[in-house]
């Protein structure tokens, strides 16, 4: 199947710093990318939907100034956690929709990024 | 608003058993339904994608069915193996403008030798 690369897989940072997570679709163009947060033993919580060339659409309760999402190309989206605090520590996962399937295209997920804020 | 429910929440079976995992959804106006597996600390791996016009998809020991009228999908796992142990999630993409997939909470499966 198609591959979505997410980097870094693990990151530890100090409180107050910013962290950038990259999500790349390696062998297809992703018209839409999704960013999720997952707490231990819980399902995925959608943070935002990102369409190439336009501003991300954030879910209710997600601070857009804290979680900056940029979808600069059809193969790359980034999530920047600004001024990170310990409560931002979590598992972040990106997903990309294969544009070849149109709006009902298959979803592919990255391997996730474990963020720990000290 | 689409709601997706997965039953059972957890399942523990001996190796070799045939399994059925259930996924139900409230809004039948869907584009597609997709089944994933997630291993601990990992991302999601796509297993099967069923478009709204399809009734089932098969891949190896896995078979997924879709009944839009009753709002149900089942994932059938034949001859289960310890390597099948994971959390299985279904995601439904609904029509109506947003095309945002809605996930169930998953079924945690343990297959013991």
XYZ file of N, CA and C in Angstrom:
693
model
N 0.811 -1.199 0.000
C 0.000 0.000 0.000
C 0.846 1.250 0.000
N 0.166 2.361 -0.086
C 0.846 3.642 -0.115
C 1.526 3.917 1.214
N 2.529 4.795 1.178
C 3.338 5.056 2.357
C 3.227 6.511 2.765
N 3.014 6.693 4.063
C 3.046 8.028 4.661
C 4.164 8.019 5.687
N 5.086 8.933 5.523
C 6.231 9.021 6.420
C 6.035 10.163 7.401
N 6.178 9.864 8.671
C 6.017 10.883 9.705
C 7.318 10.967 10.496
N 7.764 12.199 10.724
C 9.063 12.393 11.361
C 9.040 13.619 12.263
N 9.595 13.596 13.448
C 10.307 12.468 14.053
C 9.339 11.490 14.718
N 9.803 10.312 14.983
C 8.963 9.323 15.651
C 8.905 9.590 17.149
N 9.990 10.127 17.678
C 10.004 10.483 19.100
C 10.732 11.804 19.255
N 10.209 12.651 20.116
C 10.886 13.915 20.388
C 10.649 14.298 21.841
N 11.724 14.724 22.471
C 11.665 15.218 23.839
C 12.125 16.669 23.814
N 11.361 17.546 24.408
C 11.731 18.957 24.385
C 11.464 19.596 25.738
N 12.049 20.747 25.918
C 11.832 21.493 27.159
C 10.574 22.338 27.049
N 9.952 22.577 28.162
C 8.761 23.409 28.204
C 9.075 24.799 27.648
N 8.199 25.297 26.805
C 8.376 26.619 26.221
C 8.964 26.626 24.828
N 9.503 25.498 24.408
C 10.074 25.417 23.057
C 9.014 24.968 22.068
N 9.350 25.065 20.775
C 8.428 24.651 19.717
C 8.959 23.397 19.033
N 8.059 22.576 18.609
C 8.419 21.319 17.967
C 7.655 21.182 16.659
N 8.355 20.796 15.601
C 7.713 20.608 14.299
C 7.696 19.129 13.944
N 6.540 18.654 13.510
C 6.369 17.276 13.063
C 5.989 17.305 11.589
N 6.680 16.495 10.792
C 6.428 16.453 9.352
C 5.667 15.199 8.956
N 4.823 15.355 7.974
C 4.044 14.242 7.442
C 4.141 14.294 5.921
N 4.691 13.232 5.320
C 4.890 13.204 3.878
C 4.219 11.984 3.254
N 3.531 12.196 2.168
C 3.044 11.072 1.381
C 4.113 10.782 0.338
N 4.647 9.556 0.354
C 5.839 9.261 -0.441
C 5.528 8.866 -1.882
N 4.405 8.231 -2.119
C 4.160 7.746 -3.478
C 2.777 8.104 -4.002
N 2.175 9.131 -3.425
C 0.909 9.606 -3.962
C 0.725 11.060 -3.539
N -0.167 11.733 -4.205
C -0.478 13.105 -3.842
C -1.681 13.120 -2.906
N -1.497 13.821 -1.814
C -2.527 13.856 -0.780
C -3.280 15.176 -0.849
N -4.498 15.114 -1.321
C -5.289 16.342 -1.396
C -5.692 16.816 -0.006
N -5.851 15.881 0.896
C -6.248 16.226 2.257
C -5.405 15.443 3.246
N -4.962 16.133 4.287
C -4.268 15.470 5.385
C -4.998 15.791 6.680
N -4.965 14.837 7.588
C -5.613 14.996 8.892
C -4.561 14.832 9.988
N -4.713 15.615 11.033
C -3.844 15.472 12.196
C -4.680 15.031 13.397
N -4.179 13.985 14.075
C -4.873 13.428 15.219
C -3.958 13.449 16.440
N -4.605 13.402 17.566
C -3.919 13.231 18.833
C -4.522 12.006 19.498
N -3.680 11.208 20.105
C -4.185 9.994 20.737
C -3.632 9.886 22.141
N -4.535 9.764 23.120
C -4.158 9.565 24.504
C -4.091 8.065 24.767
N -3.348 7.674 25.812
C -3.170 6.242 26.076
C -4.480 5.479 26.136
N -4.540 4.399 25.375
C -5.680 3.484 25.373
C -6.981 4.168 24.969
N -6.869 5.216 24.196
C -8.065 5.879 23.689
C -8.003 5.950 22.172
N -9.148 6.262 21.578
C -9.182 6.350 20.128
C -8.588 7.678 19.661
N -8.618 7.884 18.367
C -8.030 9.081 17.783
C -8.919 10.290 18.004
N -8.296 11.406 18.303
C -9.012 12.670 18.420
C -8.565 13.579 17.277
N -9.486 13.888 16.379
C -9.151 14.737 15.248
C -8.838 16.147 15.725
N -7.685 16.667 15.300
C -7.311 18.029 15.661
C -7.679 19.011 14.538
N -7.315 18.639 13.310
C -7.534 19.568 12.200
C -7.473 18.822 10.879
N -8.112 19.441 9.889
C -8.089 18.948 8.512
C -7.308 19.948 7.683
N -6.396 19.421 6.893
C -5.506 20.291 6.139
C -5.630 20.015 4.642
N -5.963 21.047 3.869
C -6.029 20.921 2.419
C -4.900 21.727 1.804
N -4.273 21.176 0.796
C -3.127 21.816 0.166
C -3.468 23.211 -0.324
N -2.633 24.172 0.094
C -2.783 25.546 -0.377
C -3.827 26.366 0.338
N -4.470 25.805 1.332
C -5.469 26.584 2.073
C -5.248 26.414 3.566
N -5.906 27.259 4.323
C -5.747 27.205 5.773
C -6.393 25.941 6.328
N -5.810 25.451 7.400
C -6.352 24.255 8.036
C -7.667 24.573 8.744
N -8.511 23.580 8.811
C -9.767 23.682 9.549
C -9.606 22.944 10.862
N -9.720 23.679 11.965
C -9.478 23.101 13.280
C -10.781 22.632 13.911
N -10.686 21.562 14.677
C -11.832 21.078 15.428
C -12.056 21.968 16.652
N -13.272 21.943 17.113
C -13.624 22.760 18.278
C -12.753 22.390 19.463
N -12.232 23.421 20.117
C -11.410 23.193 21.293
C -9.921 23.078 21.005
N -9.531 23.039 19.738
C -8.115 22.950 19.375
C -7.610 24.361 19.058
N -6.573 24.787 19.767
C -6.063 26.152 19.590
C -5.216 26.238 18.329
N -5.667 27.001 17.364
C -4.940 27.086 16.100
C -3.622 27.829 16.238
N -3.510 28.720 17.236
C -2.253 29.442 17.419
C -1.218 28.589 18.137
N -1.678 27.542 18.779
C -0.752 26.658 19.482
C -0.321 25.498 18.580
N -1.239 25.013 17.797
C -0.961 23.893 16.896
C -1.042 24.434 15.457
N 0.125 24.857 14.968
C 0.182 25.451 13.631
C 0.321 24.365 12.578
N -0.575 24.391 11.611
C -0.548 23.390 10.555
C -0.336 24.090 9.221
N 0.619 23.553 8.486
C 0.928 24.077 7.163
C 0.913 22.945 6.157
N 0.194 23.122 5.075
C 0.100 22.090 4.028
C 0.634 22.724 2.752
N 1.974 22.771 2.676
C 2.631 23.556 1.630
C 2.562 22.922 0.258
N 2.453 21.603 0.203
C 2.431 20.925 -1.093
C 1.509 19.719 -1.003
N 1.337 19.035 -2.124
C 0.453 17.876 -2.154
C 1.063 16.651 -1.488
N 2.300 16.789 -1.013
C 2.937 15.647 -0.365
C 3.469 15.958 1.022
N 3.264 17.171 1.510
C 3.853 17.534 2.795
C 2.918 18.412 3.619
N 2.719 17.995 4.867
C 2.023 18.812 5.846
C 2.852 18.804 7.119
N 2.867 19.923 7.817
C 3.608 19.991 9.075
C 2.711 20.478 10.197
N 2.979 19.941 11.372
C 2.308 20.368 12.602
C 3.377 20.920 13.522
N 3.224 22.179 13.938
C 4.165 22.780 14.875
C 3.446 23.034 16.190
N 3.964 22.437 17.240
C 3.427 22.675 18.578
C 4.247 23.827 19.157
N 3.615 24.954 19.313
C 4.331 26.146 19.770
C 4.271 26.279 21.293
N 5.358 26.781 21.865
C 5.435 26.982 23.308
C 4.875 25.758 24.058
N 5.501 24.641 23.793
C 4.989 23.374 24.321
C 5.020 23.328 25.848
N 4.016 22.689 26.410
C 3.925 22.475 27.848
C 3.733 20.984 28.112
N 4.006 20.546 29.339
C 3.875 19.117 29.628
C 2.521 18.521 29.244
N 1.462 19.295 29.328
C 0.147 18.758 28.971
C -0.014 18.515 27.465
N 0.949 19.016 26.682
C 0.937 18.740 25.236
C 1.574 17.390 24.916
N 2.171 16.782 25.909
C 2.781 15.472 25.698
C 1.711 14.490 25.250
N 1.972 13.843 24.123
C 0.958 12.950 23.569
C 1.533 12.231 22.356
N 0.690 11.419 21.752
C 1.024 10.721 20.508
C 0.266 11.428 19.391
N 0.992 11.953 18.431
C 0.369 12.688 17.323
C 0.512 11.858 16.052
N -0.587 11.711 15.325
C -0.585 10.887 14.109
C -1.177 11.688 12.954
N -0.535 11.582 11.798
C -1.092 12.225 10.615
C -1.672 11.174 9.684
N -2.588 11.613 8.874
C -3.210 10.745 7.881
C -3.330 11.506 6.579
N -3.176 10.808 5.480
C -3.278 11.435 4.163
C -4.280 10.673 3.320
N -5.113 11.417 2.620
C -6.088 10.792 1.712
C -5.493 10.749 0.325
N -5.490 9.557 -0.265
C -4.960 9.389 -1.614
C -5.852 10.119 -2.621
N -5.305 11.149 -3.262
C -6.076 11.973 -4.183
C -6.579 11.227 -5.401
N -5.966 10.102 -5.715
C -6.402 9.333 -6.893
C -7.800 8.766 -6.691
N -8.227 8.660 -5.438
C -9.562 8.144 -5.156
C -10.596 9.241 -4.981
N -10.182 10.471 -5.258
C -11.105 11.583 -5.075
C -11.469 11.746 -3.616
N -12.683 12.166 -3.361
C -13.106 12.432 -1.986
C -13.308 11.155 -1.190
N -13.426 10.041 -1.879
C -13.565 8.766 -1.174
C -12.283 7.958 -1.255
N -11.159 8.655 -1.415
C -9.880 7.979 -1.499
C -9.472 7.312 -0.191
N -8.610 6.340 -0.330
C -8.169 5.580 0.826
C -7.298 6.452 1.731
N -7.415 6.196 3.028
C -6.621 6.906 4.012
C -5.400 6.088 4.375
N -4.270 6.763 4.496
C -3.051 6.115 4.943
C -2.464 6.933 6.087
N -1.918 6.211 7.059
C -1.448 6.854 8.271
C 0.069 6.793 8.386
N 0.611 7.841 9.025
C 2.001 7.799 9.414
C 2.181 6.919 10.645
N 3.423 6.747 11.059
C 3.730 5.885 12.191
C 3.543 6.586 13.529
N 3.251 7.870 13.478
C 3.010 8.594 14.717
C 4.275 9.215 15.293
N 4.066 10.246 16.105
C 5.169 10.940 16.760
C 4.861 11.063 18.244
N 5.750 10.511 19.046
C 5.569 10.589 20.508
C 6.271 11.840 21.013
N 5.502 12.796 21.500
C 6.050 14.037 22.019
C 6.042 14.002 23.539
N 7.196 14.270 24.129
C 7.318 14.387 25.576
C 7.887 15.758 25.899
N 7.130 16.522 26.669
C 7.553 17.867 27.047
C 7.947 17.854 28.520
N 9.188 18.210 28.792
C 9.692 18.156 30.179
C 9.400 19.450 30.928
N -25.043 14.048 12.899
C -23.620 13.763 13.086
C -23.409 12.252 13.119
N -22.445 11.814 12.319
C -22.152 10.383 12.247
C -21.600 9.869 13.567
N -22.094 8.729 14.003
C -21.559 8.066 15.184
C -21.198 6.635 14.811
N -20.016 6.218 15.249
C -19.523 4.881 14.907
C -19.279 4.111 16.200
N -19.823 2.918 16.257
C -19.702 2.079 17.448
C -19.081 0.751 17.072
N -18.132 0.308 17.873
C -17.503 -0.984 17.620
C -17.732 -1.916 18.800
N -18.170 -3.111 18.449
C -18.440 -4.127 19.454
C -17.789 -5.432 19.014
N -17.119 -6.190 19.935
C -16.913 -5.832 21.327
C -15.748 -4.857 21.483
N -15.618 -4.291 22.676
C -14.501 -3.388 22.943
C -13.199 -4.166 23.085
N -13.309 -5.382 23.589
C -12.124 -6.221 23.772
C -12.502 -7.673 23.542
N -11.516 -8.424 23.070
C -11.762 -9.817 22.725
C -10.473 -10.598 22.934
N -10.586 -11.734 23.604
C -9.428 -12.594 23.822
C -9.802 -14.003 23.397
N -9.053 -14.568 22.459
C -9.415 -15.866 21.904
C -8.185 -16.734 21.755
N -8.368 -18.044 21.708
C -7.228 -18.923 21.425
C -6.914 -18.929 19.932
N -5.690 -19.219 19.642
C -5.235 -19.261 18.252
C -6.084 -20.249 17.439
N -6.356 -19.878 16.202
C -7.085 -20.767 15.302
C -8.559 -20.441 15.152
N -9.092 -19.652 16.062
C -10.514 -19.334 15.978
C -10.805 -18.344 14.854
N -12.027 -18.459 14.329
C -12.514 -17.474 13.365
C -13.236 -16.378 14.138
N -12.991 -15.127 13.772
C -13.503 -14.006 14.553
C -14.374 -13.092 13.711
N -15.297 -12.418 14.384
C -16.104 -11.386 13.744
C -16.067 -10.137 14.613
N -15.596 -9.056 14.024
C -15.609 -7.764 14.696
C -16.689 -6.915 14.036
N -17.408 -6.171 14.863
C -18.547 -5.415 14.368
C -18.332 -3.915 14.425
N -18.877 -3.245 13.435
C -18.832 -1.788 13.362
C -20.206 -1.316 12.898
N -20.816 -0.427 13.664
C -22.115 0.109 13.255
C -22.035 1.625 13.164
N -22.834 2.185 12.269
C -22.820 3.636 12.067
C -24.246 4.138 11.919
N -24.448 5.389 12.285
C -25.811 5.921 12.371
C -26.303 6.568 11.078
N -25.410 7.096 10.270
C -25.797 7.773 9.033
C -25.366 6.914 7.847
N -26.329 6.431 7.096
C -26.022 5.504 6.008
C -25.530 6.193 4.730
N -25.530 7.511 4.717
C -25.052 8.237 3.532
C -23.534 8.338 3.572
N -22.895 7.229 3.270
C -21.445 7.193 3.399
C -20.769 7.127 2.048
N -19.509 7.570 1.998
C -18.682 7.405 0.813
C -17.946 6.078 0.865
N -17.374 5.812 2.042
C -16.668 4.547 2.174
C -16.505 4.196 3.646
N -16.047 2.990 3.882
C -15.730 2.515 5.227
C -14.388 1.807 5.145
N -13.540 2.077 6.105
C -12.197 1.520 6.062
C -11.874 0.868 7.397
N -11.237 -0.294 7.341
C -10.789 -0.995 8.535
C -9.271 -0.844 8.674
N -8.836 -0.613 9.922
C -7.429 -0.452 10.225
C -7.052 -1.359 11.385
N -5.758 -1.614 11.514
C -5.236 -2.187 12.741
C -4.175 -1.244 13.287
N -4.090 -1.211 14.613
C -3.078 -0.393 15.267
C -2.370 -1.239 16.302
N -1.060 -1.331 16.154
C -0.232 -1.985 17.158
C 0.184 -0.946 18.193
N 0.449 -1.365 19.425
C 0.772 -0.414 20.497
C 1.900 0.539 20.110
N 1.673 1.824 20.309
C 2.697 2.817 20.036
C 2.978 3.058 18.577
N 2.110 2.565 17.709
C 2.331 2.699 16.265
C 1.178 3.451 15.615
N 1.373 3.775 14.333
C 0.291 4.365 13.569
C -0.706 3.299 13.147
N -1.616 3.690 12.262
C -2.643 2.774 11.800
C -2.253 2.184 10.452
N -2.517 0.899 10.305
C -2.270 0.225 9.030
C -3.603 -0.078 8.372
N -3.746 0.362 7.124
C -4.984 0.117 6.403
C -5.119 -1.365 6.068
N -6.276 -1.934 6.357
C -6.534 -3.346 6.070
C -7.420 -3.498 4.833
N -8.574 -2.861 4.886
C -9.529 -2.992 3.793
C -10.316 -1.700 3.648
N -10.587 -1.329 2.415
C -11.414 -0.165 2.107
C -12.614 -0.640 1.314
N -13.809 -0.300 1.777
C -15.026 -0.663 1.052
C -15.712 0.628 0.609
N -15.876 0.785 -0.687
C -16.598 1.944 -1.205
C -18.095 1.723 -0.993
N -18.857 2.810 -1.056
C -20.290 2.724 -0.747
C -21.040 1.816 -1.718
N -20.501 1.652 -2.930
C -21.169 0.821 -3.933
C -20.816 -0.659 -3.790
N -19.900 -0.976 -2.893
C -19.442 -2.353 -2.733
C -20.100 -3.002 -1.522
N -20.107 -4.320 -1.506
C -20.691 -5.043 -0.381
C -19.645 -5.758 0.452
N -18.504 -6.054 -0.161
C -17.455 -6.699 0.621
C -16.109 -6.547 -0.069
N -15.068 -6.747 0.743
C -13.701 -6.762 0.246
C -12.954 -7.858 0.993
N -12.001 -8.468 0.298
C -11.238 -9.559 0.895
C -9.752 -9.327 0.680
N -8.985 -9.679 1.721
C -7.539 -9.653 1.608
C -6.985 -10.747 2.504
N -6.495 -11.807 1.874
C -5.948 -12.914 2.650
C -6.980 -13.520 3.581
N -6.660 -13.530 4.868
C -7.590 -14.116 5.858
C -8.654 -13.133 6.326
N -8.647 -11.949 5.768
C -9.589 -10.916 6.190
C -10.690 -10.737 5.155
N -11.906 -10.563 5.672
C -13.034 -10.253 4.805
C -13.883 -9.223 5.514
N -14.167 -8.130 4.823
C -15.011 -7.087 5.397
C -16.272 -6.960 4.563
N -17.396 -6.846 5.231
C -18.666 -6.665 4.537
C -19.266 -5.322 4.907
N -20.143 -4.845 4.059
C -20.807 -3.565 4.294
C -22.285 -3.684 3.955
N -23.129 -3.295 4.905
C -24.564 -3.234 4.683
C -25.005 -1.825 5.064
N -25.108 -0.965 4.063
C -25.433 0.430 4.344
C -26.826 0.592 4.920
N -27.760 -0.193 4.437
C -29.146 -0.019 4.879
C -29.304 -0.265 6.370
N -28.542 -1.193 6.903
C -28.631 -1.467 8.340
C -27.538 -0.744 9.110
N -26.653 -0.052 8.414
C -25.595 0.697 9.088
C -24.582 -0.198 9.770
N -24.167 -1.243 9.081
C -23.252 -2.198 9.716
C -22.144 -2.635 8.778
N -21.003 -2.916 9.395
C -19.900 -3.571 8.705
C -19.314 -4.602 9.649
N -18.864 -5.699 9.092
C -18.188 -6.706 9.896
C -16.826 -6.993 9.298
N -15.878 -7.249 10.169
C -14.553 -7.694 9.754
C -14.392 -9.123 10.236
N -14.231 -10.019 9.292
C -14.087 -11.429 9.588
C -12.609 -11.805 9.474
N -12.087 -12.411 10.546
C -10.699 -12.862 10.541
C -10.709 -14.383 10.641
N -10.198 -15.029 9.637
C -10.180 -16.492 9.620
C -8.898 -17.029 10.247
N -9.036 -18.140 10.944
C -7.877 -18.850 11.504
C -6.927 -17.879 12.197
N -7.394 -17.262 13.247
C -6.627 -16.206 13.907
C -5.270 -16.710 14.398
N -4.311 -15.781 14.422
C -2.941 -16.071 14.837
C -2.507 -15.059 15.892
N -1.534 -15.390 16.721
C -1.054 -14.419 17.717
C -0.634 -13.089 17.098
N -0.121 -13.115 15.894
C 0.273 -11.889 15.201
C -0.883 -10.989 14.840
N -2.097 -11.505 14.953
C -3.279 -10.677 14.696
C -3.620 -9.800 15.895
N -2.976 -10.030 17.018
C -3.255 -9.244 18.221
C -2.945 -7.773 17.967
N -3.940 -6.943 18.153
C -3.834 -5.501 17.881
C -5.184 -4.884 18.195
N -5.258 -3.565 18.025
C -6.552 -2.891 18.109
C -7.044 -2.641 16.691
N -8.301 -2.996 16.443
C -8.887 -2.850 15.120
C -9.899 -1.704 15.143
N -9.722 -0.785 14.224
C -10.602 0.381 14.164
C -11.305 0.451 12.822
N -12.547 0.892 12.846
C -13.222 1.179 11.589
C -13.456 2.671 11.491
N -13.410 3.173 10.278
C -13.591 4.599 10.021
C -14.585 4.766 8.881
N -15.540 5.638 9.084
C -16.591 5.878 8.096
C -16.476 7.304 7.582
N -16.400 7.451 6.274
C -16.393 8.782 5.655
C -17.775 9.051 5.101
N -18.367 10.122 5.580
C -19.758 10.435 5.277
C -19.858 11.561 4.263
N -20.869 11.518 3.427
C -21.125 12.598 2.494
C -21.711 13.781 3.258
N -21.801 14.920 2.637
C -22.350 16.077 3.321
C -21.409 17.251 3.385
N -20.275 17.148 2.692
C -19.416 18.318 2.578
C -18.072 18.210 3.268
N -18.002 17.547 4.396
C -16.750 17.575 5.134
C -15.793 16.450 4.743
N -16.340 15.289 4.376
C -15.515 14.131 4.003
C -14.488 13.798 5.068
N -14.847 14.060 6.297
C -13.960 13.744 7.412
C -14.332 12.376 7.948
N -13.360 11.479 8.068
C -13.676 10.143 8.582
C -13.988 10.185 10.070
N -14.973 9.387 10.452
C -15.343 9.226 11.858
C -14.896 7.850 12.312
N -14.156 7.804 13.403
C -13.607 6.547 13.894
C -14.433 5.985 15.039
N -14.479 4.667 15.097
C -14.977 4.005 16.284
C -13.867 3.960 17.328
N -14.206 3.464 18.518
C -13.217 3.411 19.591
C -12.325 2.177 19.500
N -12.672 1.282 18.604
C -11.801 0.134 18.371
C -12.161 -1.105 19.160
N -11.681 -2.222 18.655
C -11.773 -3.509 19.353
C -10.353 -3.986 19.617
N -10.052 -4.189 20.884
C -8.728 -4.679 21.262
C -8.732 -6.197 21.241
N -7.948 -6.766 20.352
C -7.937 -8.217 20.147
C -6.644 -8.826 20.666
N -6.799 -9.885 21.440
C -5.652 -10.689 21.869
C -5.888 -12.115 21.410
N -4.938 -12.642 20.651
C -4.979 -14.029 20.233
C -3.842 -14.746 20.944
N -4.201 -15.676 21.837
C -3.144 -16.333 22.605
C -2.862 -17.725 22.052
N -1.581 -18.108 22.142
C -1.173 -19.403 21.560
C -1.865 -20.569 22.258
